[in-house]
């Protein structure tokens, strides 16, 4: 990328920032968003890395992508134990989770895609390899990494129908950045071909499978799930209906269904996990007005004997473990315009899983689950109510549905190994010329 193009992007970003500033200010005041990491984001003041060890900089946008990196970091570390790994993220929730999940590594906010901030961050971090999760294609960041001499890769690459149409309209702007990439590890061959059509070099694009399959926990006896079960006082007499990653009005749907079924099923428990932390209080107000016996996750205490019928999970990063407590699950973000959320987590546990019709962000995974008869699509609140009632009243059928989903997840694992092997080949290819030069 030429410096002129970089500064043209700066001007465009500043214009967009000016237009969006009222919303940004409102979000900062109302929800506490965008307040942290100003120096990193706008000035590139990432943590100053000392020492001369090779460095892999992994970038994840928010909570979902941060969780996704876990298997990649573990696999890469086993192959390259001498490397230093740093993790950047964009959102506060992603940053908080990364600090907790990857405490052994340096975590910081990724610079915004201005020429000055990306260049400053590169000088301070000095990465050997920049790894972007899914599709964080920021032209100035990529250009700064290449000028620094780093290899740049996208892993778990995905392009939804909507994203592909949008990028295709601005292909002339996207193609130069894609052409600079050294590796694109796409979730499937269809996505790989889309990257090629947008301008990526064919030899750099590989279909490796979805990392989400590898990151999915399949054992309900894992330490986190067991600890949460004990904390919540759940036992074999309880049947948990969990609605996860929900948005309005999905919590209301789940609550209404629970109220319909609860009188006939005294062991039934509802767990609600809203997608966005800023909605915790909104959902709490909904529960308070409902008349049900409920409690916040943050108010659960060990060995307290607290009684509840509905649990509001108002903490970050625990949904994956809570899915292991559920018999019946609804994956949210699928009745509105969000395009769905990760349905592999409940599927991997063998939860009888359903979701709404709007799941374009996970189209391939949905197709695989439906083909394996491992999940169901519900098109309305009434269909959701029927699904939950049938699952509760016919446990063998619900169990069989969940087992089919779990078998699918187990059969698809291995993407992390394939991805890391490609990343290591990049590093080997970069190291070879240096070794020959030194000789």
Short mmCIF file of C-alpha atoms in Angstrom, two decimals, residues 2 93 98 101 131 135-136 166 199 214 294 326 331 384 406:
data_model
loop_
_atom_site.label_atom_id
_atom_site.label_comp_id
_atom_site.label_asym_id
_atom_site.label_seq_id
_atom_site.Cartn_x
_atom_site.Cartn_y
_atom_site.Cartn_z
CA UNK A 2 1.32 3.44 -0.93
CA UNK A 93 -15.36 -7.48 26.96
CA UNK A 98 -8.29 -12.22 27.19
CA UNK A 101 -7.91 -16.43 29.80
CA UNK A 131 -2.34 -13.64 12.92
CA UNK A 135 -11.70 -11.56 8.97
CA UNK A 136 -9.97 -8.55 10.47
CA UNK A 166 -20.12 -6.06 0.34
CA UNK A 199 -7.99 -10.92 -4.89
CA UNK A 214 -11.73 -27.98 18.00
CA UNK A 294 -34.71 -15.78 40.05
CA UNK A 326 -28.18 -27.95 29.96
CA UNK A 331 -29.00 -20.41 20.63
CA UNK A 384 -39.69 -22.83 20.19
CA UNK A 406 -22.01 -34.45 19.40
#
